[in-house]
Coordinates of N, CA and C in Angstrom, one line a residue:
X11 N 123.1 78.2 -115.1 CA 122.0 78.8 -114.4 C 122.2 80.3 -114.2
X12 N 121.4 81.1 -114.6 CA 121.4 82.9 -114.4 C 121.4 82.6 -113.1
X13 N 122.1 84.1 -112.7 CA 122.4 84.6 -111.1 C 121.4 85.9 -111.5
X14 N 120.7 85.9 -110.4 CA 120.0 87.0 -109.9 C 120.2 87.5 -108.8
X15 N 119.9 88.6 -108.5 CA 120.5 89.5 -107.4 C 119.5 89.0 -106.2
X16 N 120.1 89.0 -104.9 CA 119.6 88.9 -104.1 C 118.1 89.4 -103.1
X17 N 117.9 90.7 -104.0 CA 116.5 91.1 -103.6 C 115.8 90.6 -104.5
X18 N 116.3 90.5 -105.8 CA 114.9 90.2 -106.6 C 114.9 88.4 -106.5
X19 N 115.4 87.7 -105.9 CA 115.5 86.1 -105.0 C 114.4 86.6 -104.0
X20 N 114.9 87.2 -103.4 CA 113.8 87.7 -101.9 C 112.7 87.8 -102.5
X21 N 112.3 89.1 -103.2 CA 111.0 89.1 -104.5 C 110.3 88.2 -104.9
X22 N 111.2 87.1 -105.6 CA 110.5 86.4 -106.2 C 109.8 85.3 -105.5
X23 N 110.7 85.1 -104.1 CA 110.3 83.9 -102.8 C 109.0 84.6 -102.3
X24 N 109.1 86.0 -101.9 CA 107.6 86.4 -101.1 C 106.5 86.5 -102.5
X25 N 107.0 86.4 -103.3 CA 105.2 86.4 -104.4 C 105.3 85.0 -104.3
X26 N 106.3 84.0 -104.6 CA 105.8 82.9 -104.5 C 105.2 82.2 -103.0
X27 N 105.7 82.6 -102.4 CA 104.5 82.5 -101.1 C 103.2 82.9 -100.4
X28 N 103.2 84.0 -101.0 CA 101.6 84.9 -101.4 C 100.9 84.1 -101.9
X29 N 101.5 83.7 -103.5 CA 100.0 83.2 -104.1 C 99.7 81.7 -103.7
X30 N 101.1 81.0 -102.8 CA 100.9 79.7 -102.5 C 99.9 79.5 -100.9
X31 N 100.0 80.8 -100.2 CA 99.2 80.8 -99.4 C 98.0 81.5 -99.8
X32 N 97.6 82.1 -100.9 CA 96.6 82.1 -101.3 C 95.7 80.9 -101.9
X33 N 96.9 80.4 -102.4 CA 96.2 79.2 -103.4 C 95.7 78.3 -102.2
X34 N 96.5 78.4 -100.6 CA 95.4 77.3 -99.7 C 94.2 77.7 -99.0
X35 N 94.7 79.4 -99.0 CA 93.3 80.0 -98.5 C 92.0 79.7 -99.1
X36 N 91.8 79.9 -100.1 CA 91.2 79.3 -101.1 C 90.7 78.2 -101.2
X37 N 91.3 77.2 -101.2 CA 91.4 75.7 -100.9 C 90.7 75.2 -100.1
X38 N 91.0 75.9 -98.6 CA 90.2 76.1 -97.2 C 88.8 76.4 -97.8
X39 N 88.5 77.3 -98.3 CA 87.3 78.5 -98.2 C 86.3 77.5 -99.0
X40 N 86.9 76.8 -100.0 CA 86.1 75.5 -101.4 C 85.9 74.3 -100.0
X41 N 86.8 74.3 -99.2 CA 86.2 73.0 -98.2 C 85.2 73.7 -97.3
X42 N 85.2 74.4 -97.2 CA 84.3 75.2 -95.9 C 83.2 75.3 -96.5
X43 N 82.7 75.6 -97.6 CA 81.8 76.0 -98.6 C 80.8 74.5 -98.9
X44 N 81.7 73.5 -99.0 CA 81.6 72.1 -99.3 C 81.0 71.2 -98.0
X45 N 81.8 72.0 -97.1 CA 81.2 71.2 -96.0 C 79.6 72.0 -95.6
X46 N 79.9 73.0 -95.4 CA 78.4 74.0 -95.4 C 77.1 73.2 -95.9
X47 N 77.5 72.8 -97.3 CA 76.1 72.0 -97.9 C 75.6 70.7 -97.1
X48 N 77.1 70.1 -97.1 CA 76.9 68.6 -96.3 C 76.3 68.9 -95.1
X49 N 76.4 70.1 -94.3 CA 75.8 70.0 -93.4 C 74.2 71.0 -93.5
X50 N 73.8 70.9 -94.2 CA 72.0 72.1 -94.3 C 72.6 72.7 -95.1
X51 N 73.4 73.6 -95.8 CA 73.0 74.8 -96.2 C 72.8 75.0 -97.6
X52 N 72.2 76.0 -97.9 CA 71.3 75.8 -99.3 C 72.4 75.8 -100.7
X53 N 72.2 74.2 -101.5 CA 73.5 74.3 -102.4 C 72.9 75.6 -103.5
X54 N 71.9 76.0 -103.8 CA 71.4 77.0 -104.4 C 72.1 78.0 -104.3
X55 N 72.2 78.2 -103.0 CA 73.3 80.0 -102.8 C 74.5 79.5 -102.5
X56 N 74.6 78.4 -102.1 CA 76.4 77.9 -101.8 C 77.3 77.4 -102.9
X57 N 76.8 76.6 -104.1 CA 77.7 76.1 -105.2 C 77.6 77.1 -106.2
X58 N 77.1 78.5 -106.4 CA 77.2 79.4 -107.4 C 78.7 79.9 -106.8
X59 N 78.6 80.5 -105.2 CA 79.7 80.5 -105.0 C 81.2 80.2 -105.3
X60 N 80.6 78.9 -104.7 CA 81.8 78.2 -104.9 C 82.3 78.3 -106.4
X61 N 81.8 78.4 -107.5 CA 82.2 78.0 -109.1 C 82.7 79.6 -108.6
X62 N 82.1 80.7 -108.7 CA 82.9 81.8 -108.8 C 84.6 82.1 -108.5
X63 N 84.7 81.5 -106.8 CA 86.0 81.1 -106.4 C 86.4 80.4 -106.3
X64 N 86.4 79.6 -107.7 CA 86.7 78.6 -108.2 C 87.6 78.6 -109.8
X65 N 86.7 79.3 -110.3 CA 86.9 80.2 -111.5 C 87.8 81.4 -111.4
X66 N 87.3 82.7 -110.3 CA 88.3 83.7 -110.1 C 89.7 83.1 -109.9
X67 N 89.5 82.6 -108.2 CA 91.0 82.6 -107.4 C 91.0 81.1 -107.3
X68 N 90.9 80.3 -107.7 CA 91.7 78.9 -107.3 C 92.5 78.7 -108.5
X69 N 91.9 78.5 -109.4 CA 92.6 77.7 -110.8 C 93.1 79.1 -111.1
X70 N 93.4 80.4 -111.1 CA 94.3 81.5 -111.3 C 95.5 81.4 -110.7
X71 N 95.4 81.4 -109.3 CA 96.4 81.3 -107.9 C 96.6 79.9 -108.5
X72 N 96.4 78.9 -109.0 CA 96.9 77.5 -109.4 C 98.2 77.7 -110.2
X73 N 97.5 77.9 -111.0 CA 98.6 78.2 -112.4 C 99.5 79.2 -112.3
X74 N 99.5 80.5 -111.5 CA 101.1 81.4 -110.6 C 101.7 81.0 -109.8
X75 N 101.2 79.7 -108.9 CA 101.9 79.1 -107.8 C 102.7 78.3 -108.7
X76 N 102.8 77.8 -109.8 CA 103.2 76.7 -110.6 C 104.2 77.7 -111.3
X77 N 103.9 78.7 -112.3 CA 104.9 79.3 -112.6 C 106.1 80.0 -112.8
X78 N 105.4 80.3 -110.9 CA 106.4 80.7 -110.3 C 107.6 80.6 -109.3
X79 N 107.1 78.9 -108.9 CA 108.0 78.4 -108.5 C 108.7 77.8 -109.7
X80 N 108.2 77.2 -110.6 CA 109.1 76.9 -111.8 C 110.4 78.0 -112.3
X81 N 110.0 79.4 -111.9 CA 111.0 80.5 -112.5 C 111.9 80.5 -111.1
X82 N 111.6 80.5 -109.9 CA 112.4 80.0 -108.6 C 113.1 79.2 -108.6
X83 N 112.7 77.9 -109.1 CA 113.6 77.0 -109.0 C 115.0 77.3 -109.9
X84 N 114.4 77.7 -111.3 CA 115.1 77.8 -112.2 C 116.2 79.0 -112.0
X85 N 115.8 80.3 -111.5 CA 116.7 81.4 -111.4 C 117.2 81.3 -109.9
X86 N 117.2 80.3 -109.1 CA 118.0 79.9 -108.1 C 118.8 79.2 -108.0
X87 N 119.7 79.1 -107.0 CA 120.7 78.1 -106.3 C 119.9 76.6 -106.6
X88 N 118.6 76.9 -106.2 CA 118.4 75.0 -105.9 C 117.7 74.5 -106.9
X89 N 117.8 74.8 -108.3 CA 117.2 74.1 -109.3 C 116.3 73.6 -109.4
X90 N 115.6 72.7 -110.3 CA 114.6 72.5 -111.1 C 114.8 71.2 -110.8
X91 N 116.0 70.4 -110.9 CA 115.9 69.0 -111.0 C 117.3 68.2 -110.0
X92 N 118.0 69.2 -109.1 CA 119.2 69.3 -108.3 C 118.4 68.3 -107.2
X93 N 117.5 69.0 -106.5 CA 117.1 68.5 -104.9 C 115.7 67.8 -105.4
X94 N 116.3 66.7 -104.7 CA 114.8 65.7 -104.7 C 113.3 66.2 -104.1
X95 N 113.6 67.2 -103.1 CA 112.3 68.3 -102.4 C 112.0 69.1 -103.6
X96 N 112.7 69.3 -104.3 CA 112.4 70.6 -105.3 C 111.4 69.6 -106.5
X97 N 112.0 68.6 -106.8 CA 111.3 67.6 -107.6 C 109.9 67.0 -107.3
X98 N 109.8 66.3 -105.9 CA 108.1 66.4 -105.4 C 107.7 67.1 -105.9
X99 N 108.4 68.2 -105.5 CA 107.4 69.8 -104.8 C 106.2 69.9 -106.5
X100 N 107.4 69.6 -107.5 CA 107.0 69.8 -109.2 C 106.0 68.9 -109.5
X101 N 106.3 68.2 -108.9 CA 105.1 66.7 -109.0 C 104.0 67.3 -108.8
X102 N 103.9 67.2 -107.3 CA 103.3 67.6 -106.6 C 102.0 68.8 -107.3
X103 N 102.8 69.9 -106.9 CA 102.1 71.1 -108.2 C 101.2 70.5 -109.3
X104 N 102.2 70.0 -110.2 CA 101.9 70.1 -111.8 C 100.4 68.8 -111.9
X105 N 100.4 68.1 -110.9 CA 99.3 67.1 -110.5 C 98.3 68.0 -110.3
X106 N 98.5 68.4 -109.3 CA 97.4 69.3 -108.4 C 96.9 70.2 -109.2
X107 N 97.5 71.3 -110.0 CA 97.4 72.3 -111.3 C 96.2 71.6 -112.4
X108 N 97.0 70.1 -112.9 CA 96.1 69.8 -114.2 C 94.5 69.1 -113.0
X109 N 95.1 68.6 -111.8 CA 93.4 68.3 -111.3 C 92.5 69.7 -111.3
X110 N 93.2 70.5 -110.9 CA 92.2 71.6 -110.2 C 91.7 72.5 -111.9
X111 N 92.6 72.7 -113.1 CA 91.7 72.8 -114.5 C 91.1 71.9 -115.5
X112 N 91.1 71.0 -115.2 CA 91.1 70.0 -116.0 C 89.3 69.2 -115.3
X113 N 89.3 69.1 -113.8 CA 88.6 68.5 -113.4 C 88.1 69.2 -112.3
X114 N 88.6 69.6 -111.0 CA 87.3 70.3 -110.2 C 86.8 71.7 -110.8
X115 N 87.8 72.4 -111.0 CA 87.2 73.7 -112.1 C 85.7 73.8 -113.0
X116 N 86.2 72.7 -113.5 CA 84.4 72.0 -114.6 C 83.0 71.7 -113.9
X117 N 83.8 71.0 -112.4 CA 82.8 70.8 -111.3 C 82.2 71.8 -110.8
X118 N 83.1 72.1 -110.0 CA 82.6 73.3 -109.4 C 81.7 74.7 -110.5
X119 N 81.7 74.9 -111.3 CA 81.3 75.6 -112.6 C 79.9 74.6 -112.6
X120 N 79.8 73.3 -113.0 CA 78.4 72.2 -112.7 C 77.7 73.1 -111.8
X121 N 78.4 72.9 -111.1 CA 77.7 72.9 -109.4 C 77.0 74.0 -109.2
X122 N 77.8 75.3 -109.8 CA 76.9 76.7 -110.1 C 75.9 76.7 -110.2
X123 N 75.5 76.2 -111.8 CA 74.7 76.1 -113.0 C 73.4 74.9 -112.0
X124 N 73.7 73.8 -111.7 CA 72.6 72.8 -111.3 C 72.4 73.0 -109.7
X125 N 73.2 73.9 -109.2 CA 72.4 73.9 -107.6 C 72.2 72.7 -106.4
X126 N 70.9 73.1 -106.0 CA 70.0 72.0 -105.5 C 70.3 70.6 -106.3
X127 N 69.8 70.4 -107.3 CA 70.0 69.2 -108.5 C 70.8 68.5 -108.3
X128 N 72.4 69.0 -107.7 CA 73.5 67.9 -108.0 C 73.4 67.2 -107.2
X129 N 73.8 65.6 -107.7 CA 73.4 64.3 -106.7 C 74.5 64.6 -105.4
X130 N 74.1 63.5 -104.8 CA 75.1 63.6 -103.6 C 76.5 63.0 -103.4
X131 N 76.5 62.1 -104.7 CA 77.8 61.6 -104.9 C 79.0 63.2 -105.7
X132 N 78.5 63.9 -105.8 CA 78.9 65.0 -106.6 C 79.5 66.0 -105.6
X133 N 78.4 66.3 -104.8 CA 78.2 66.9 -103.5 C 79.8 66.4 -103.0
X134 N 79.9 65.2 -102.5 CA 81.1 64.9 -101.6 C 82.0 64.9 -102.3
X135 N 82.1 64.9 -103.6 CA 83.3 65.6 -104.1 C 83.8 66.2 -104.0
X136 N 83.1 67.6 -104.4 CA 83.4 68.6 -103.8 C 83.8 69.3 -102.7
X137 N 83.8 68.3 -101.5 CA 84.4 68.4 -99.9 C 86.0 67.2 -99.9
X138 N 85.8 66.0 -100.8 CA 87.0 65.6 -100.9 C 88.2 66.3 -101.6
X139 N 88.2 66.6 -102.9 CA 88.8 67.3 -103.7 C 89.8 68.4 -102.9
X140 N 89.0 69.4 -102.3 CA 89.3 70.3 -101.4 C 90.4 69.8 -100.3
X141 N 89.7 69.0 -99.3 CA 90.3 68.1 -98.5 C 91.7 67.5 -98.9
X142 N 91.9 66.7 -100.3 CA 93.1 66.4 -100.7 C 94.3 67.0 -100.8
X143 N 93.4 67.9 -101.8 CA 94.6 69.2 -102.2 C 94.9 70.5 -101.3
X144 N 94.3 70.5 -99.7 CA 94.9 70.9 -98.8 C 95.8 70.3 -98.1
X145 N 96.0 68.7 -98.2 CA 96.6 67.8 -97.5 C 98.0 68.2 -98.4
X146 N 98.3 67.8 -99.7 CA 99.1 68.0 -100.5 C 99.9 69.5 -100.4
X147 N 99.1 70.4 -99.9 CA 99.9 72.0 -100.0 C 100.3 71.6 -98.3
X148 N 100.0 71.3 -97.7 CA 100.5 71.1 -96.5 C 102.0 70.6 -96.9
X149 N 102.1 69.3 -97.4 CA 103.4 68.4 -97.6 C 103.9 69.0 -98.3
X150 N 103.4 69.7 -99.4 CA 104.8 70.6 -100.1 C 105.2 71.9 -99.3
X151 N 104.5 72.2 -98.3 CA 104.9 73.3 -97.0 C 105.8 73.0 -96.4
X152 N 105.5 71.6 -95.9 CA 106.9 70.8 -95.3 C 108.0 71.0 -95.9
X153 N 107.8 70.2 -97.1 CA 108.4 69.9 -97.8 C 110.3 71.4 -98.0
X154 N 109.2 72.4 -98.6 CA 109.7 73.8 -98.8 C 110.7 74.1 -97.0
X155 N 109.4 73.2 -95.8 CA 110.4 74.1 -95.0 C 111.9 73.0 -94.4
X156 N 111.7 71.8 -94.6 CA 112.7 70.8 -93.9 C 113.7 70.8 -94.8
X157 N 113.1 70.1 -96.1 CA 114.2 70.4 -97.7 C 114.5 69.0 -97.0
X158 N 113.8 67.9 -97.4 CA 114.9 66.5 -96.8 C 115.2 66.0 -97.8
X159 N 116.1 64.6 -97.6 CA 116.4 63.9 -98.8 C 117.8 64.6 -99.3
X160 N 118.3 65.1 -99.3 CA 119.8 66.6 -100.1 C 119.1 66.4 -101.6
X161 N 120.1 66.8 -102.1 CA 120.9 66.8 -103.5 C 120.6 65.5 -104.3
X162 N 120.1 65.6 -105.5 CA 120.2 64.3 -106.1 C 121.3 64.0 -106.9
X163 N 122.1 62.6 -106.7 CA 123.4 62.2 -107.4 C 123.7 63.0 -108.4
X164 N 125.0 63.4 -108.9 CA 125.3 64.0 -110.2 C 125.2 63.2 -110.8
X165 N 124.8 63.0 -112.2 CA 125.2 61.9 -113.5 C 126.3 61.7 -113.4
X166 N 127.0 60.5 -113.3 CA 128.4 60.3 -113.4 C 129.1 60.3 -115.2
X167 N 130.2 60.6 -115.2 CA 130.5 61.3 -116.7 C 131.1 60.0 -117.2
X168 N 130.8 59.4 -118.2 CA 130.9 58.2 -118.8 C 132.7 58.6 -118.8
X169 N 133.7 56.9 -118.8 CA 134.6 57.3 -119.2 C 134.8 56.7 -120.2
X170 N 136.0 56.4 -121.0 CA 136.2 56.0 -122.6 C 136.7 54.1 -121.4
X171 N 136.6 53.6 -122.0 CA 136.8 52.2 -121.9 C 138.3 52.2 -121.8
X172 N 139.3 51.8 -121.5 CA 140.7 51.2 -121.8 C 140.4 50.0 -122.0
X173 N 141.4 49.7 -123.1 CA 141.8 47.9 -123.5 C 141.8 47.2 -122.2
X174 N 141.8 46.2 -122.4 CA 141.9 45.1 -121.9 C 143.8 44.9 -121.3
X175 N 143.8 45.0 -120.1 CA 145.5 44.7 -119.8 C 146.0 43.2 -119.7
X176 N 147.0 42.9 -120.5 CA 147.6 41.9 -120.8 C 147.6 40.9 -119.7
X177 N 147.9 40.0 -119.7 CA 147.7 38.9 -118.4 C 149.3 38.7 -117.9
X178 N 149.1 39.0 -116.8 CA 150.6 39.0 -116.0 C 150.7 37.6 -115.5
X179 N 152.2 37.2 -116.0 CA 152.3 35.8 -116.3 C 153.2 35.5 -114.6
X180 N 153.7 36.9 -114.1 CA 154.6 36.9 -112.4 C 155.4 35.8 -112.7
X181 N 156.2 35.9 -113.4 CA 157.3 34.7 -113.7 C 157.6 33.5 -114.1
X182 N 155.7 32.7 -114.2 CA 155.7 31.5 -114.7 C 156.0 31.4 -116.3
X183 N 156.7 30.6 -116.8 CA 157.1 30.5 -117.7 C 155.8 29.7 -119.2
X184 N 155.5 30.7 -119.5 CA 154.3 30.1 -120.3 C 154.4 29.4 -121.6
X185 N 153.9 27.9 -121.8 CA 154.0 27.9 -123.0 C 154.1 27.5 -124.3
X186 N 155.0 28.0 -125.2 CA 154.7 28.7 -126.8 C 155.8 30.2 -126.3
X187 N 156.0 30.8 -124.9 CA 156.4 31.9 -125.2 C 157.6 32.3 -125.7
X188 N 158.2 32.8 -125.8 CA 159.9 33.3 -125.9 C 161.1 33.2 -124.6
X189 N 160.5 33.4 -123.5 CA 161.5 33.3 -122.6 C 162.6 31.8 -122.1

């Protein structure tokens, strides 16, 4: 594992906490936006919105919060694959990352484009989605601040086999033998 100096550790923790508290501000702002509709407000001026900071800062801030805790983990003390918190946390992310490009990104982009139009089963997606993957940055917040579970087992190092040890006969006289 590289050692890095201890400011640029410090460095690398405060960007990665910027864009991870960005990435829930955000997050927030797509539920708030979502609930808006659910409650009156015009999906016409509210889901162009949303695709915008959706497109700009969610799936951007996605994919640096992921990067960059991957280069954290790795140019740190606590590894990539050492602590079982560190491990969620990657889950966790790398889930959340391919939902938020793969699938609400496209949505929210829909939602732009068709306005008023989108059904209502669409509609609440767009308030679920949000809803989940704030629940999820929450637990990897925990997660980051308790650190439970330690260390996961070291691979134990295989050893070479030894023969088989002869059968201790303790004085009985066996036999076929010699004695």
């Amino acid at each position: 594992m590289p050692r890095i100096r201890p400011t640029t550790r410090k460095a690398l923790l405060t960007l990665h906490l910027v864009t991870s508290l960005g990435w829930l501000g955000t997050d927030l702002v797509l539920l708030t936006l979502g609930i808006a509709v659910q409650r009156g407000a015009d999906p016409a001026v509210v889901y162009p919105v949303t695709a915008l900071v959706g497109t700009v800062l969610f799936a951007p801030l996605s994919v640096l919060v992921w990067l960059i805790g991957v280069a954290s983990s790795l140019l740190t003390p606590w590894g990539l694959l050492r602590h079982r918190w560190v491990l969620v946390k990657l889950v966790l992310t790398t889930v959340m990352v391919g939902l938020v490009l793969f699938l609400l990104t496209p949505n929210l982009r829909h939602a732009g484009v068709v306005g008023a139009a989108l059904p209502a089963r669409d509609r609440a997606d767009l308030v679920i989605a949000p809803a989940v993957s704030t629940s999820l940055m929450i637990i990897a917040t925990v997660l980051s601040t308790y650190k439970p579970w330690g260390r996961r087992p070291a691979p134990r190092p295989t050893r070479p086999r030894s023969p088989l040890p002869h059968p201790v006969d303790h004085g009985v006289m066996v036999p076929g033998s010699d004695r």
